[in-house]
Tab-separated table of C-alpha atoms in Angstrom:
chain	number	residue	atom	x	y	z
U	19	MET	CA	-16.941	-13.187	-42.907
U	20	ASN	CA	-14.416	-13.059	-40.358
U	21	SER	CA	-13.187	-16.572	-39.529
U	22	LYS	CA	-10.531	-15.621	-37.028
U	23	GLN	CA	-10.847	-17.002	-33.687
U	24	LEU	CA	-10.069	-16.056	-30.354
U	25	SER	CA	-8.954	-18.754	-27.673
U	26	VAL	CA	-10.471	-17.698	-24.270
U	27	ARG	CA	-9.094	-19.553	-21.219
U	28	ILE	CA	-11.633	-18.906	-18.402
U	29	TRP	CA	-11.234	-20.015	-14.750
U	30	ARG	CA	-14.009	-22.588	-14.042
U	31	GLY	CA	-14.827	-23.795	-10.333
U	32	LYS	CA	-13.527	-22.644	-7.035
U	33	ASP	CA	-10.018	-22.883	-5.603
U	34	ASN	CA	-9.618	-26.337	-7.008
U	35	GLY	CA	-10.895	-25.327	-10.403
U	36	GLY	CA	-8.927	-24.885	-13.579
U	37	LEU	CA	-8.643	-23.070	-16.941
U	38	GLU	CA	-10.980	-24.081	-19.567
U	39	THR	CA	-10.579	-22.965	-23.255
U	40	TYR	CA	-13.407	-21.598	-25.389
U	41	GLN	CA	-13.252	-20.490	-28.960
U	42	VAL	CA	-15.159	-17.371	-30.007
U	43	PRO	CA	-14.837	-15.165	-33.127
U	44	ALA	CA	-12.305	-12.540	-32.844
U	45	ARG	CA	-14.048	-9.303	-33.844
U	46	GLU	CA	-12.588	-5.849	-34.722
U	47	ASN	CA	-14.338	-4.267	-31.617
U	48	GLN	CA	-14.867	-6.374	-28.465
U	49	THR	CA	-14.118	-6.007	-24.898
U	50	VAL	CA	-13.194	-8.574	-22.517
U	51	LEU	CA	-16.594	-8.526	-21.010
U	52	ASP	CA	-18.358	-8.906	-24.420
U	53	VAL	CA	-16.119	-12.054	-24.901
U	54	ILE	CA	-16.992	-13.545	-21.616
U	55	THR	CA	-20.659	-12.828	-22.165
U	56	GLU	CA	-20.496	-14.564	-25.712
U	57	VAL	CA	-18.983	-17.588	-24.008
U	58	GLN	CA	-21.776	-17.675	-21.360
U	59	ARG	CA	-24.490	-17.066	-23.865
U	60	LEU	CA	-23.217	-19.756	-26.502
U	61	HIS	CA	-20.849	-22.119	-24.789
U	62	ALA	CA	-21.257	-22.191	-20.931
U	63	PRO	CA	-24.694	-21.110	-19.657
U	64	ASP	CA	-23.484	-22.025	-16.023
U	65	LEU	CA	-20.401	-19.649	-16.134
U	66	ALA	CA	-20.619	-17.256	-13.145
U	67	TYR	CA	-19.312	-13.635	-13.448
U	68	ARG	CA	-20.384	-10.184	-12.454
U	69	PHE	CA	-21.163	-7.017	-14.196
U	70	ALA	CA	-23.718	-4.323	-14.015
U	71	CYS	CA	-23.287	-1.113	-16.101
U	72	ARG	CA	-20.904	-2.350	-18.825
U	73	VAL	CA	-19.379	1.149	-19.187
U	74	GLY	CA	-16.916	1.755	-16.354
U	75	VAL	CA	-19.257	3.208	-13.866
U	76	CYS	CA	-20.050	0.486	-11.397
U	77	GLY	CA	-16.694	-1.329	-10.939
U	78	SER	CA	-18.269	-4.703	-10.590
U	79	CYS	CA	-16.797	-6.383	-13.554
U	80	ALA	CA	-13.166	-6.498	-12.255
U	81	MET	CA	-11.417	-9.640	-13.044
U	82	THR	CA	-7.743	-10.759	-13.668
U	83	VAL	CA	-7.150	-10.569	-17.328
U	84	ASN	CA	-3.819	-12.089	-18.661
U	85	GLY	CA	-2.450	-11.626	-15.284
U	86	LYS	CA	-3.505	-8.221	-14.452
U	87	PRO	CA	-6.680	-7.076	-12.393
U	88	ARG	CA	-8.764	-4.920	-14.888
U	89	TRP	CA	-12.227	-3.787	-15.531
U	90	THR	CA	-13.437	-6.188	-18.200
U	91	CYS	CA	-15.948	-3.772	-19.682
U	92	ARG	CA	-13.267	-1.091	-20.494
U	93	THR	CA	-10.595	-3.489	-21.737
U	94	HIS	CA	-10.301	-4.111	-25.450
U	95	VAL	CA	-9.474	-7.614	-26.386
U	96	LYS	CA	-7.076	-6.195	-29.015
U	97	LYS	CA	-4.964	-4.435	-26.340
U	98	VAL	CA	-4.422	-7.258	-23.925
U	99	ALA	CA	-4.758	-10.552	-25.936
U	100	ASP	CA	-1.435	-12.231	-26.106
U	101	GLU	CA	-1.117	-13.871	-29.661
U	102	GLY	CA	-4.782	-14.332	-29.845
U	103	VAL	CA	-5.032	-15.891	-26.413
U	104	LEU	CA	-7.057	-14.434	-23.549
U	105	THR	CA	-6.729	-15.805	-19.936
U	106	VAL	CA	-9.553	-14.680	-17.585
U	107	GLU	CA	-9.452	-15.394	-13.892
U	108	PRO	CA	-11.068	-13.937	-10.840
U	109	LEU	CA	-9.529	-11.123	-8.732
U	110	ARG	CA	-6.522	-12.035	-6.675
U	111	ASN	CA	-6.466	-11.634	-2.779
U	112	LEU	CA	-10.251	-12.425	-2.357
U	113	PRO	CA	-11.984	-15.608	-1.331
U	114	ARG	CA	-13.390	-17.328	-4.597
U	115	ILE	CA	-17.131	-18.124	-4.944
U	116	LYS	CA	-17.454	-19.697	-8.381
U	117	ASP	CA	-15.660	-19.279	-11.729
U	118	LEU	CA	-14.907	-15.467	-11.948
U	119	VAL	CA	-17.034	-14.206	-8.951
U	120	CYS	CA	-15.213	-13.425	-5.711
U	121	ASP	CA	-16.534	-12.586	-2.368
U	122	LEU	CA	-15.866	-8.814	-1.967
U	123	ALA	CA	-16.823	-8.894	1.874
U	124	PRO	CA	-13.102	-8.945	3.141
U	125	PHE	CA	-12.399	-5.851	0.907
U	126	ILE	CA	-15.501	-3.955	2.043
U	127	ASP	CA	-14.614	-4.896	5.724
U	128	THR	CA	-11.275	-3.057	5.129
U	129	TRP	CA	-13.067	0.224	4.448
U	130	GLN	CA	-14.829	-0.116	7.837
U	131	LYS	CA	-11.340	-0.743	9.637
U	132	ALA	CA	-9.738	2.249	8.018
U	133	GLY	CA	-12.353	4.473	9.608
U	134	ALA	CA	-13.926	5.161	6.322
U	135	PRO	CA	-17.521	6.052	7.248
U	136	PHE	CA	-18.335	9.743	6.925
U	137	SER	CA	-19.485	11.235	10.160
U	138	GLY	CA	-20.766	14.795	9.958
U	139	ASN	CA	-19.894	17.293	12.689
U	140	GLN	CA	-23.011	19.567	12.257
U	141	THR	CA	-26.683	19.028	12.774
U	142	ARG	CA	-29.387	19.376	10.242
U	143	GLN	CA	-30.383	22.592	11.633
U	144	GLN	CA	-27.242	24.291	10.949
U	145	PRO	CA	-26.520	25.925	7.333
U	146	PRO	CA	-24.381	23.634	4.985
U	147	ALA	CA	-20.682	23.751	5.493
U	148	THR	CA	-19.054	26.318	3.427
U	149	VAL	CA	-16.060	24.613	1.480
U	150	ASP	CA	-13.607	26.479	-0.510
U	151	PRO	CA	-13.025	24.475	-3.535
U	152	ASN	CA	-9.666	25.898	-3.896
U	153	SER	CA	-8.334	25.144	-0.448
U	154	LYS	CA	-5.359	22.848	-0.305
U	155	ALA	CA	-7.128	20.313	1.769
U	156	ARG	CA	-10.121	20.050	-0.459
U	157	LEU	CA	-7.908	19.723	-3.649
U	158	THR	CA	-6.230	17.138	-1.949
U	159	ALA	CA	-9.240	15.097	-0.979
U	160	ASP	CA	-10.683	15.807	-4.559
U	161	ALA	CA	-7.719	14.137	-6.224
U	162	ALA	CA	-8.512	10.868	-4.460
U	163	LEU	CA	-12.190	11.008	-4.306
U	164	GLN	CA	-13.583	9.327	-7.415
U	165	CYS	CA	-12.775	5.801	-6.218
U	166	ILE	CA	-15.831	3.368	-7.055
U	167	ASN	CA	-14.589	0.268	-4.913
U	168	CYS	CA	-13.881	-2.001	-7.854
U	169	ALA	CA	-11.012	-3.670	-5.657
U	170	VAL	CA	-8.547	-3.659	-8.745
U	171	CYS	CA	-5.868	-2.122	-6.465
U	172	TYR	CA	-6.657	-4.408	-3.432
U	173	SER	CA	-6.195	-7.349	-5.992
U	174	GLY	CA	-2.996	-5.998	-7.507
U	175	CYS	CA	-1.480	-5.186	-4.079
U	176	ASP	CA	1.513	-7.596	-3.221
U	177	VAL	CA	1.498	-6.459	0.529
U	178	VAL	CA	-2.201	-7.563	0.778
U	179	ASN	CA	-1.269	-10.872	-0.921
U	180	TRP	CA	1.114	-11.545	1.897
U	181	ASN	CA	-0.769	-9.898	4.719
U	182	ARG	CA	-4.283	-10.216	4.801
U	183	ASP	CA	-4.500	-7.927	7.926
U	184	TYR	CA	-3.266	-5.002	5.756
U	185	LEU	CA	-5.941	-2.663	4.951
U	186	GLY	CA	-4.949	-2.055	1.255
U	187	PRO	CA	-4.758	0.835	-1.043
U	188	ALA	CA	-8.344	1.526	-1.711
U	189	ALA	CA	-9.315	1.852	2.213
U	190	LEU	CA	-6.517	3.901	3.093
U	191	ASN	CA	-7.055	6.096	0.056
U	192	ARG	CA	-10.679	6.671	1.280
U	193	ALA	CA	-9.318	7.459	4.848
U	194	TRP	CA	-7.025	10.044	3.303
U	195	THR	CA	-9.804	11.911	1.596
U	196	LEU	CA	-11.807	11.902	4.928
U	197	VAL	CA	-8.684	13.178	6.888
U	198	ASN	CA	-8.743	16.291	4.352
U	199	ASP	CA	-12.358	16.607	4.624
U	200	GLU	CA	-13.120	19.648	7.146
U	201	ARG	CA	-16.818	18.499	7.368
U	202	HIS	CA	-15.799	15.122	8.714
U	203	GLY	CA	-16.405	14.885	12.393
U	204	GLN	CA	-13.815	12.159	13.277
U	205	ARG	CA	-10.744	13.074	11.338
U	206	GLN	CA	-8.585	12.131	14.219
U	207	GLN	CA	-10.131	8.738	14.679
U	208	THR	CA	-10.012	8.022	10.947
U	209	PHE	CA	-6.261	8.892	11.019
U	210	ASP	CA	-5.624	6.747	14.148
U	211	GLN	CA	-7.431	3.773	12.358
U	212	ALA	CA	-5.559	4.311	9.256
U	213	PHE	CA	-2.344	4.067	11.121
U	214	ALA	CA	-3.108	1.333	13.544
U	215	ASP	CA	-1.895	-2.349	13.131
U	216	GLY	CA	-2.392	-3.342	9.432
U	217	GLY	CA	-2.570	0.286	8.427
U	218	CYS	CA	-0.458	2.576	6.239
U	219	GLY	CA	2.820	1.653	7.863
U	220	ASN	CA	2.711	-1.676	6.015
U	221	CYS	CA	2.700	-0.096	2.652
U	222	HIS	CA	5.958	-0.945	0.823
U	223	SER	CA	5.344	1.721	-1.865
U	224	HIS	CA	5.304	-0.826	-4.706
U	225	GLY	CA	2.982	1.205	-6.515
U	226	ASN	CA	0.983	-1.373	-8.196
U	227	CYS	CA	-2.325	0.301	-6.907
U	228	THR	CA	-1.447	3.407	-8.836
U	229	ARG	CA	-0.189	1.680	-11.854
U	230	LEU	CA	-3.389	-0.564	-12.013
U	231	CYS	CA	-6.177	1.851	-11.019
U	232	PRO	CA	-8.529	2.108	-13.972
U	233	ILE	CA	-9.316	5.733	-13.305
U	234	GLU	CA	-5.619	6.763	-12.609
U	235	LEU	CA	-5.981	7.523	-8.976
U	236	SER	CA	-2.994	7.398	-6.819
U	237	PRO	CA	-3.565	5.442	-3.586
U	238	SER	CA	0.454	5.471	-3.403
U	239	GLN	CA	0.183	9.354	-2.985
U	240	SER	CA	-2.714	9.109	-0.503
U	241	ILE	CA	-0.727	6.498	1.732
U	242	ALA	CA	2.417	8.593	1.558
U	243	GLY	CA	0.200	11.515	2.623
U	244	LEU	CA	-1.097	9.726	5.667
U	245	LYS	CA	2.660	8.728	6.620
U	246	ARG	CA	3.676	12.356	6.107
U	247	LEU	CA	0.892	13.318	8.648
U	248	ALA	CA	2.406	11.057	11.102
U	249	LEU	CA	5.318	13.437	11.346
U	250	THR	CA	3.577	16.783	11.083
U	251	GLY	CA	0.272	15.766	12.937
U	252	LEU	CA	-3.236	16.661	11.525
U	253	ASP	CA	-3.920	20.276	10.520
U	254	LYS	CA	-5.794	21.684	13.491
U	255	ARG	CA	-7.203	24.635	11.735
U	256	TYR	CA	-10.342	22.907	10.831
Y	30	MET	CA	2.015	2.794	19.156
Y	31	GLU	CA	2.590	1.771	15.360
Y	32	ARG	CA	2.492	5.540	14.559
Y	33	ARG	CA	5.214	6.440	17.414
Y	34	LEU	CA	7.472	3.757	16.108
Y	35	PHE	CA	7.075	4.809	12.517
Y	36	VAL	CA	7.956	8.541	13.566
Y	37	LEU	CA	10.896	7.418	15.690
Y	38	GLN	CA	12.187	5.282	12.734
Y	39	ARG	CA	11.837	8.098	10.200
Y	40	LEU	CA	13.299	10.789	12.538
Y	41	SER	CA	16.306	8.634	13.598
Y	42	ALA	CA	16.907	7.891	9.945
Y	43	MET	CA	16.969	11.643	9.016
Y	44	LEU	CA	19.589	12.280	11.703
Y	45	LEU	CA	21.483	8.961	10.795
Y	46	ALA	CA	21.789	10.018	7.086
Y	47	LEU	CA	23.644	13.162	8.202
Y	48	LEU	CA	25.856	11.393	10.713
Y	49	VAL	CA	26.739	8.600	8.176
Y	50	PHE	CA	27.907	11.215	5.707
Y	51	ILE	CA	30.156	12.923	8.417
Y	52	HIS	CA	31.319	9.370	9.354
Y	53	LEU	CA	32.263	8.562	5.682
Y	54	GLY	CA	33.977	11.802	5.429
Y	55	LEU	CA	36.098	11.336	8.453
Y	56	ILE	CA	36.997	7.879	7.191
Y	57	LEU	CA	38.459	9.287	4.039
Y	58	PHE	CA	40.134	12.065	6.007
Y	59	ALA	CA	41.523	9.707	8.646
Y	60	VAL	CA	43.374	7.363	6.092
Y	61	ARG	CA	45.071	9.879	4.158
Y	62	ASP	CA	48.413	9.136	5.517
Y	63	GLY	CA	47.750	5.362	5.972
Y	64	LEU	CA	45.722	3.747	8.735
Y	65	SER	CA	47.076	3.174	12.149
Y	66	ALA	CA	45.596	2.701	15.551
Y	67	ALA	CA	47.698	5.151	17.083
Y	68	GLU	CA	46.607	8.010	14.808
Y	69	ILE	CA	42.962	7.090	15.370
Y	70	LEU	CA	43.298	7.015	19.109
Y	71	GLY	CA	45.167	10.174	19.115
Y	72	ARG	CA	42.348	11.881	17.586
Y	73	THR	CA	39.394	10.211	19.607
Y	74	GLN	CA	40.985	9.778	23.094
Y	75	GLY	CA	39.673	12.363	25.461
Y	76	ASN	CA	37.862	14.214	22.651
Y	77	ILE	CA	34.277	15.093	24.001
Y	78	LEU	CA	33.132	15.998	20.521
Y	79	TRP	CA	33.731	12.563	18.903
Y	80	ALA	CA	32.563	10.764	21.923
Y	81	THR	CA	29.147	12.750	21.808
Y	82	PHE	CA	29.134	12.200	17.993
Y	83	TYR	CA	29.435	8.436	18.124
Y	84	GLY	CA	27.342	8.144	21.260
Y	85	LEU	CA	24.541	9.654	19.387
Y	86	PHE	CA	25.164	7.523	16.403
Y	87	VAL	CA	24.850	4.392	18.778
Y	88	LEU	CA	21.707	5.613	20.321
Y	89	LEU	CA	20.169	6.392	16.854
Y	90	VAL	CA	21.047	3.112	15.541
Y	91	ALA	CA	19.590	1.415	18.521
Y	92	ILE	CA	16.322	3.071	17.873
Y	93	HIS	CA	16.311	2.746	14.167
Y	94	ALA	CA	17.344	-0.854	13.437
Y	95	PRO	CA	15.060	-2.855	15.811
Y	96	ILE	CA	11.837	-0.926	14.551
Y	97	GLY	CA	12.885	-2.179	11.062
Y	98	VAL	CA	13.697	-5.745	12.289
Y	99	ARG	CA	10.382	-5.742	14.087
Y	100	LYS	CA	8.435	-5.127	10.827
Y	101	VAL	CA	10.403	-7.691	8.847
Y	102	LEU	CA	9.869	-10.398	11.460
Y	103	GLN	CA	6.254	-9.427	11.633
Y	104	GLU	CA	5.882	-10.021	7.761
Y	105	TRP	CA	8.244	-13.035	7.479
Y	106	THR	CA	7.635	-15.077	10.519
Y	107	GLY	CA	4.153	-14.843	11.898
Y	108	LEU	CA	5.571	-15.189	15.543
Y	109	PRO	CA	3.374	-13.765	18.230
Y	110	ALA	CA	3.625	-10.006	18.622
Y	111	SER	CA	4.952	-10.248	22.288
Y	112	THR	CA	7.810	-12.600	21.009
Y	113	ILE	CA	8.827	-10.272	18.366
Y	114	ASN	CA	8.753	-7.278	20.672
Y	115	SER	CA	10.876	-8.948	22.981
Y	116	VAL	CA	13.454	-10.075	20.472
Y	117	CYS	CA	13.649	-6.438	19.146
Y	118	TRP	CA	13.998	-5.120	22.648
Y	119	GLY	CA	16.831	-7.429	23.254
Y	120	PHE	CA	18.451	-6.438	19.833
Y	121	ALA	CA	18.121	-2.646	20.787
Y	122	LEU	CA	19.817	-3.527	24.043
Y	123	LEU	CA	22.593	-5.542	22.318
Y	124	LEU	CA	23.244	-2.651	19.900
Y	125	LEU	CA	23.402	-0.229	22.734
Y	126	VAL	CA	25.833	-2.248	24.803
Y	127	LEU	CA	28.151	-3.162	21.901
Y	128	GLY	CA	27.991	0.497	20.648
Y	129	PHE	CA	28.781	2.065	23.761
Y	130	ARG	CA	31.422	-0.289	24.712
Y	131	ALA	CA	33.118	0.386	21.283
Y	132	VAL	CA	32.793	4.106	21.997
Y	133	ALA	CA	34.059	3.876	25.487
Y	134	ALA	CA	36.989	2.006	24.274
Y	135	VAL	CA	38.298	4.697	22.023
Y	136	VAL	CA	37.794	7.860	24.053
């Protein structure tokens, strides 16, 4: 029987809360989410945290683990535990609700402000648009498309941290995919919104978003693309 | 507005980079026999080419610098936008006046 223990420091309470330490058995294979679940089941039934799929599809279990925002379900304890100590806090840059749960509303709002809703330019009577999968615009959009709104980049962004009016990497990355989507009827509006006050002109290119993205997207590159478009203008061919 | 300022700042930076290199090259060339006011004025006075070069330099600096300062003030001070804009217009004007005065003095 393995008697090795893992010390888990978990944020309890809201803004004025603090870290509480729990001891759980250190196992050969365990994710941070496994550990939090074990703490909740055995030690602290009132511990609030979020998860759904447990396999890196939904993005709801993002938390700050030993100082960095991560998906807890896809983070093995062995990789991040610092001398057998794990510190789990809620995501940065978002209002705290309780323990490890944040209010994601401000993050979702940034998507609206960045012109993120898709708006088709055809009616249902028209045939579906034929999009060349190898066109430059499509390949550019595809490279940034897989974001699942987990807010890891938003939480890791220092510009968001000092300026809550900044739209942040995820929303601007979304705007970049739409600007490159020939089926999007409001490309110019999306571009204008992504470049308005609080938009991509505020990015300092620190690159935290790209370094932290769990699926290795590059919002930095998307934002750089938007900035480049400011010089060249939108491609009017479509 | 934000986009226009962004573009103006980037374009002025591209031109300034070129002008700065010429300016640095000129400094190395100018001091090869020691630095004297007479020598410099001898080269610049009545020379329309250098007047144009440094006139453009001043104009680009007056565009480039206040836009950057505006962003720094926005991020660091939290002053109202209108105050920041006025300060930056003032700064641009100051750079223009001081710069053109210096250019006028040597040509």
